[in-house]
Structures are given as C-alpha cells and as structure tokens.
mmCIF file of C-alpha atoms in Angstrom:
data_model
loop_
_atom_site.group_PDB
_atom_site.id
_atom_site.type_symbol
_atom_site.label_atom_id
_atom_site.label_comp_id
_atom_site.label_asym_id
_atom_site.label_seq_id
_atom_site.Cartn_x
_atom_site.Cartn_y
_atom_site.Cartn_z
ATOM 1 C CA UNK A 9 97.836 113.276 132.855
ATOM 2 C CA UNK A 10 97.892 110.927 129.839
ATOM 3 C CA UNK A 11 101.139 109.126 129.187
ATOM 4 C CA UNK A 12 102.801 106.740 126.795
ATOM 5 C CA UNK A 13 103.703 103.434 128.417
ATOM 6 C CA UNK A 14 106.251 100.877 127.291
ATOM 7 C CA UNK A 15 106.933 97.278 128.253
ATOM 8 C CA UNK A 16 109.173 95.717 129.247
ATOM 9 C CA UNK A 17 111.386 98.306 130.885
ATOM 10 C CA UNK A 18 114.411 96.083 130.292
ATOM 11 C CA UNK A 19 114.792 93.194 127.870
ATOM 12 C CA UNK A 20 117.819 90.955 127.710
ATOM 13 C CA UNK A 21 118.119 88.679 124.711
ATOM 14 C CA UNK A 22 120.699 86.542 123.009
ATOM 15 C CA UNK A 23 122.162 87.483 119.672
ATOM 16 C CA UNK A 24 120.069 86.098 116.848
ATOM 17 C CA UNK A 25 116.821 86.044 118.802
ATOM 18 C CA UNK A 26 113.727 88.034 117.961
ATOM 19 C CA UNK A 27 112.298 90.605 120.350
ATOM 20 C CA UNK A 28 109.049 92.514 120.441
ATOM 21 C CA UNK A 29 108.927 95.834 122.222
ATOM 22 C CA UNK A 30 105.512 97.061 123.217
ATOM 23 C CA UNK A 31 104.070 100.534 123.525
ATOM 24 C CA UNK A 32 100.675 101.869 124.472
ATOM 25 C CA UNK A 33 100.356 105.371 122.982
ATOM 26 C CA UNK A 34 98.051 108.007 124.384
ATOM 27 C CA UNK A 35 94.522 106.931 123.579
ATOM 28 C CA UNK A 36 93.377 109.711 121.221
ATOM 29 C CA UNK A 37 96.691 110.007 119.417
ATOM 30 C CA UNK A 38 96.918 109.069 115.775
ATOM 31 C CA UNK A 39 100.638 109.200 114.941
ATOM 32 C CA UNK A 40 103.146 106.824 116.472
ATOM 33 C CA UNK A 41 106.916 106.731 116.406
ATOM 34 C CA UNK A 42 109.870 104.605 117.412
ATOM 35 C CA UNK A 43 113.284 105.995 118.229
ATOM 36 C CA UNK A 44 116.410 104.434 119.583
ATOM 37 C CA UNK A 45 119.237 105.827 121.665
ATOM 38 C CA UNK A 46 122.516 103.987 121.992
ATOM 39 C CA UNK A 47 124.043 104.619 125.421
ATOM 40 C CA UNK A 48 125.571 108.080 125.606
ATOM 41 C CA UNK A 49 124.534 109.020 122.094
ATOM 42 C CA UNK A 50 121.782 111.058 120.511
ATOM 43 C CA UNK A 51 118.223 109.975 119.897
ATOM 44 C CA UNK A 52 117.751 108.474 116.427
ATOM 45 C CA UNK A 53 114.504 108.320 114.509
ATOM 46 C CA UNK A 54 113.468 104.868 113.320
ATOM 47 C CA UNK A 55 109.922 105.023 111.987
ATOM 48 C CA UNK A 56 106.623 106.866 112.056
ATOM 49 C CA UNK A 57 103.246 105.189 111.661
ATOM 50 C CA UNK A 58 99.831 106.539 110.774
ATOM 51 C CA UNK A 59 96.585 104.986 109.650
ATOM 52 C CA UNK A 60 97.986 101.476 109.985
ATOM 53 C CA UNK A 61 100.952 102.014 107.761
ATOM 54 C CA UNK A 62 104.477 103.337 107.883
ATOM 55 C CA UNK A 63 104.593 107.007 106.874
ATOM 56 C CA UNK A 64 108.325 107.625 107.222
ATOM 57 C CA UNK A 65 111.353 105.542 108.102
ATOM 58 C CA UNK A 66 115.056 106.153 108.487
ATOM 59 C CA UNK A 67 117.937 104.229 106.964
ATOM 60 C CA UNK A 68 118.319 102.428 110.285
ATOM 61 C CA UNK A 69 114.882 100.846 109.873
ATOM 62 C CA UNK A 70 115.830 98.039 107.511
ATOM 63 C CA UNK A 71 114.287 94.610 106.938
ATOM 64 C CA UNK A 72 115.345 93.541 110.405
ATOM 65 C CA UNK A 73 112.687 95.823 111.873
ATOM 66 C CA UNK A 74 108.933 95.860 111.610
ATOM 67 C CA UNK A 75 106.100 97.688 113.337
ATOM 68 C CA UNK A 76 102.529 96.760 113.939
ATOM 69 C CA UNK A 77 99.413 98.069 115.596
ATOM 70 C CA UNK A 78 97.771 94.732 116.364
ATOM 71 C CA UNK A 79 94.767 96.218 118.146
ATOM 72 C CA UNK A 80 93.361 99.593 119.095
ATOM 73 C CA UNK A 81 95.837 100.287 121.835
ATOM 74 C CA UNK A 82 99.218 98.611 121.301
ATOM 75 C CA UNK A 83 102.010 99.631 118.963
ATOM 76 C CA UNK A 84 104.883 97.168 118.648
ATOM 77 C CA UNK A 85 108.408 97.140 117.310
ATOM 78 C CA UNK A 86 109.764 93.743 116.275
ATOM 79 C CA UNK A 87 113.477 93.243 115.846
ATOM 80 C CA UNK A 88 114.419 90.022 114.110
ATOM 81 C CA UNK A 89 117.738 88.260 114.492
ATOM 82 C CA UNK A 90 119.104 90.740 117.012
ATOM 83 C CA UNK A 91 122.730 91.853 116.852
ATOM 84 C CA UNK A 92 125.004 93.174 119.570
ATOM 85 C CA UNK A 93 124.759 96.662 118.085
ATOM 86 C CA UNK A 94 120.982 96.640 118.554
ATOM 87 C CA UNK A 95 121.590 97.175 122.268
ATOM 88 C CA UNK A 96 120.053 100.558 123.049
ATOM 89 C CA UNK A 97 117.125 102.336 124.650
ATOM 90 C CA UNK A 98 114.079 102.210 122.425
ATOM 91 C CA UNK A 99 111.559 104.991 122.849
ATOM 92 C CA UNK A 100 108.005 105.073 121.601
ATOM 93 C CA UNK A 101 106.273 108.421 121.078
ATOM 94 C CA UNK A 102 102.865 109.575 119.926
ATOM 95 C CA UNK A 103 101.116 112.726 118.780
ATOM 96 C CA UNK A 104 97.512 113.594 118.096
ATOM 97 C CA UNK A 105 98.247 115.307 114.779
ATOM 98 C CA UNK A 106 101.113 115.843 112.382
ATOM 99 C CA UNK A 107 102.465 118.769 114.379
ATOM 100 C CA UNK A 108 105.234 117.869 116.762
ATOM 101 C CA UNK A 109 104.177 120.366 119.393
ATOM 102 C CA UNK A 110 102.486 117.724 121.523
ATOM 103 C CA UNK A 111 104.744 114.731 120.963
ATOM 104 C CA UNK A 112 104.953 112.580 124.065
ATOM 105 C CA UNK A 113 107.671 110.026 124.659
ATOM 106 C CA UNK A 114 107.394 106.853 126.685
ATOM 107 C CA UNK A 115 109.936 105.923 129.367
ATOM 108 C CA UNK A 116 111.779 103.589 127.026
ATOM 109 C CA UNK A 117 112.755 99.921 126.894
ATOM 110 C CA UNK A 118 116.386 99.104 127.485
ATOM 111 C CA UNK A 119 117.370 96.296 125.120
ATOM 112 C CA UNK A 120 120.523 94.380 125.909
ATOM 113 C CA UNK A 121 121.737 91.874 123.338
ATOM 114 C CA UNK A 122 124.335 89.424 124.640
ATOM 115 C CA UNK B 28 120.931 112.159 106.730
ATOM 116 C CA UNK B 29 120.632 115.589 108.284
ATOM 117 C CA UNK B 30 123.396 116.693 110.631
ATOM 118 C CA UNK B 31 122.484 118.677 113.724
ATOM 119 C CA UNK B 32 125.403 119.881 115.779
ATOM 120 C CA UNK B 33 124.887 121.228 119.251
ATOM 121 C CA UNK B 34 127.247 123.338 121.266
ATOM 122 C CA UNK B 35 128.563 123.307 123.779
ATOM 123 C CA UNK B 36 128.727 119.550 124.289
ATOM 124 C CA UNK B 37 128.616 120.025 128.058
ATOM 125 C CA UNK B 38 128.243 122.862 130.523
ATOM 126 C CA UNK B 39 128.987 123.198 134.219
ATOM 127 C CA UNK B 40 127.407 126.284 135.754
ATOM 128 C CA UNK B 41 126.569 127.731 139.140
ATOM 129 C CA UNK B 42 122.968 127.792 140.274
ATOM 130 C CA UNK B 43 121.402 131.113 139.318
ATOM 131 C CA UNK B 44 123.462 131.621 136.186
ATOM 132 C CA UNK B 45 121.955 131.932 132.730
ATOM 133 C CA UNK B 46 122.608 129.246 130.127
ATOM 134 C CA UNK B 47 122.891 129.505 126.368
ATOM 135 C CA UNK B 48 123.178 126.657 123.910
ATOM 136 C CA UNK B 49 122.691 126.382 120.199
ATOM 137 C CA UNK B 50 122.044 123.963 117.409
ATOM 138 C CA UNK B 51 123.150 124.253 113.803
ATOM 139 C CA UNK B 52 122.076 122.311 110.775
ATOM 140 C CA UNK B 53 123.737 121.507 107.494
ATOM 141 C CA UNK B 54 120.481 122.365 105.727
ATOM 142 C CA UNK B 55 117.294 124.368 106.159
ATOM 143 C CA UNK B 56 114.663 123.173 108.590
ATOM 144 C CA UNK B 57 111.000 124.148 108.751
ATOM 145 C CA UNK B 58 110.598 123.146 112.389
ATOM 146 C CA UNK B 59 112.866 123.291 115.404
ATOM 147 C CA UNK B 60 112.194 121.574 118.696
ATOM 148 C CA UNK B 61 113.998 121.503 122.000
ATOM 149 C CA UNK B 62 113.815 118.528 124.372
ATOM 150 C CA UNK B 63 115.179 117.773 127.822
ATOM 151 C CA UNK B 64 116.113 114.249 128.815
ATOM 152 C CA UNK B 65 116.656 113.194 132.396
ATOM 153 C CA UNK B 66 118.778 110.091 133.059
ATOM 154 C CA UNK B 67 116.899 106.874 132.309
ATOM 155 C CA UNK B 68 113.860 108.665 130.937
ATOM 156 C CA UNK B 69 112.455 109.637 127.585
ATOM 157 C CA UNK B 70 112.860 113.124 126.108
ATOM 158 C CA UNK B 71 110.326 115.736 127.137
ATOM 159 C CA UNK B 72 109.388 118.426 124.649
ATOM 160 C CA UNK B 73 110.187 121.913 125.962
ATOM 161 C CA UNK B 74 109.592 124.298 123.089
ATOM 162 C CA UNK B 75 108.527 124.003 119.448
ATOM 163 C CA UNK B 76 109.328 126.650 116.808
ATOM 164 C CA UNK B 77 107.664 126.831 113.412
ATOM 165 C CA UNK B 78 108.698 130.121 111.811
ATOM 166 C CA UNK B 79 112.043 131.731 111.008
ATOM 167 C CA UNK B 80 112.806 134.433 113.539
ATOM 168 C CA UNK B 81 110.230 133.109 115.997
ATOM 169 C CA UNK B 82 111.069 133.653 119.659
ATOM 170 C CA UNK B 83 109.122 131.514 122.124
ATOM 171 C CA UNK B 84 109.266 131.275 125.897
ATOM 172 C CA UNK B 85 108.253 128.563 128.314
ATOM 173 C CA UNK B 86 108.845 129.803 131.847
ATOM 174 C CA UNK B 87 112.561 130.395 132.285
ATOM 175 C CA UNK B 88 113.283 128.898 128.867
ATOM 176 C CA UNK B 89 113.447 130.914 125.676
ATOM 177 C CA UNK B 90 114.164 129.497 122.240
ATOM 178 C CA UNK B 91 114.633 131.166 118.889
ATOM 179 C CA UNK B 92 114.309 129.900 115.325
ATOM 180 C CA UNK B 93 117.248 131.380 113.440
ATOM 181 C CA UNK B 94 116.619 133.683 110.504
ATOM 182 C CA UNK B 95 118.691 131.479 108.196
ATOM 183 C CA UNK B 96 116.540 128.484 109.244
ATOM 184 C CA UNK B 97 119.761 126.578 109.817
ATOM 185 C CA UNK B 98 120.082 127.238 113.513
ATOM 186 C CA UNK B 99 118.256 127.592 116.781
ATOM 187 C CA UNK B 100 119.120 128.795 120.255
ATOM 188 C CA UNK B 101 117.915 127.851 123.712
ATOM 189 C CA UNK B 102 118.428 130.039 126.742
ATOM 190 C CA UNK B 103 117.691 129.146 130.341
ATOM 191 C CA UNK B 104 117.581 131.990 132.809
ATOM 192 C CA UNK B 105 118.401 131.737 136.515
ATOM 193 C CA UNK B 106 119.286 128.041 136.419
ATOM 194 C CA UNK B 107 118.218 125.737 139.229
ATOM 195 C CA UNK B 108 119.437 122.226 140.146
ATOM 196 C CA UNK B 109 116.490 120.507 138.434
ATOM 197 C CA UNK B 110 117.627 121.966 135.100
ATOM 198 C CA UNK B 111 120.295 119.260 135.090
ATOM 199 C CA UNK B 112 119.954 116.926 132.131
ATOM 200 C CA UNK B 113 120.711 116.585 128.460
ATOM 201 C CA UNK B 114 119.138 119.063 126.083
ATOM 202 C CA UNK B 115 118.498 117.964 122.526
ATOM 203 C CA UNK B 116 117.433 119.985 119.562
ATOM 204 C CA UNK B 117 115.470 118.292 116.816
ATOM 205 C CA UNK B 118 114.316 119.435 113.438
ATOM 206 C CA UNK B 119 111.865 118.953 110.673
ATOM 207 C CA UNK B 120 109.425 116.179 110.114
ATOM 208 C CA UNK B 121 112.138 113.567 109.901
ATOM 209 C CA UNK B 122 112.769 114.082 113.573
ATOM 210 C CA UNK B 123 116.501 114.453 113.372
ATOM 211 C CA UNK B 124 118.008 114.943 116.805
ATOM 212 C CA UNK B 125 121.083 116.918 117.691
ATOM 213 C CA UNK B 126 124.123 115.604 119.484
ATOM 214 C CA UNK B 127 122.952 116.975 122.836
ATOM 215 C CA UNK B 128 124.218 119.429 125.432
ATOM 216 C CA UNK B 129 124.758 118.031 128.916
ATOM 217 C CA UNK B 130 123.987 120.595 131.601
ATOM 218 C CA UNK B 131 125.259 120.340 135.169
ATOM 219 C CA UNK B 132 124.109 122.919 137.703
ATOM 220 C CA UNK B 133 126.255 123.286 140.788
ATOM 221 C CA UNK B 134 124.242 124.359 143.852
#
C-alpha cells in the first residue's frame, strides 16, 4: 500500500537554528500539506502546495516557514531561527486531487527545540 | 480562524458499547471529515462527508453531516479495544481540526 514517508522521525535542534523536515508524498499525488501538532493539542494546518506553489496557508505559516519541492519526489518544510514554541510533531500529507477523501498522512517528525 | 469544538473531550467505555461523539463549528462548512490518531502516529482518515444531511458508514463507524452544516456526528458501534485513540473532526478546505475526543475502551 502506498504511504507518505517523513524523515527524520525525531529532530533535536537548538533555539535559533534552522531545520529542514523532509517528506516523500505518495508518487501520483499532486497536492501536499504540512500540519503541526503541539503535544496534547489538536492538529493545526500550516500550508498546502500544488503545482510548485503555495495554494493556502494559515496564520501560523509566517516568514519563519517555507516549503519547497526540490525534485520530483521530496517535499520539504524549512523552519528558520527555531523557537522553543516550535517544538511539535510535524505531519506531511498528500492527496491526488483537491478532494480530501483520500488524504494520507505521514508518520510525523517530532521536532524538539532546546 | 474557524473554531471546531468536539465533545466529549474524553470517553471511557466498556468493550461492546456504542460510542457517540460530535463536532460543532462556529460557521458553516462544506466538508466534514473524521480522523483517528493512534499515539505517535499521523491521523488516518475514517469518513468524509460532502453534503448536508449525508449519512455515511465505514464498517462499525457511521458519520453524519448536520443539516445546519455547522455540526457533524460520529458513532462507533460495538466498540473493541483497537478503537482506542483520539478522534478528530476536520472541516472545509482550510483543514481546520477539532479539539479531539480521546476514547478509551475497557476490555
């Protein structure tokens, strides 16, 4: 069964450093998403990406964040100058079309900022 | 942003019992989705609803899109231990997630 993969599974970084979280969406999917989930809280939408550009983003996704699809398979989330409050699980998801019926989530990357 | 409130916040039930949870929104949604999240894993989509009044089943799960388009319900019949997890509702194309309902099934 196809799946979304994410690396690393756990990233520890010091405050102020930059991190890049990597995702490999399902190969024939066209829409890609990043979410975050602070421990014990709900899942929060960050950004959606289609046709090599951002299609939607939330108020959380400010200038500290950026996304990129550097090649045909990877989808990355870059967080610049990390803060303690950036510590969370970051989930990547993908869908083939605009409908959410077949949205698949990856296993997540746990980011710990110290 | 959109507010999605889920209730109850947590449930402790005996194996075999039916479960009911709901999600309410401060505004109208065109899409409702229900996800289950196991500890340490990403959410898994259970049911998607696209029309007011729609009732959709997936095995022992049944979800309904409220007529007012401001709420949705998820029912689980004859619960089993593997139903344990956190259930999230989500709505509309902005992918707003609810606050979650934590389900514990006691064997």
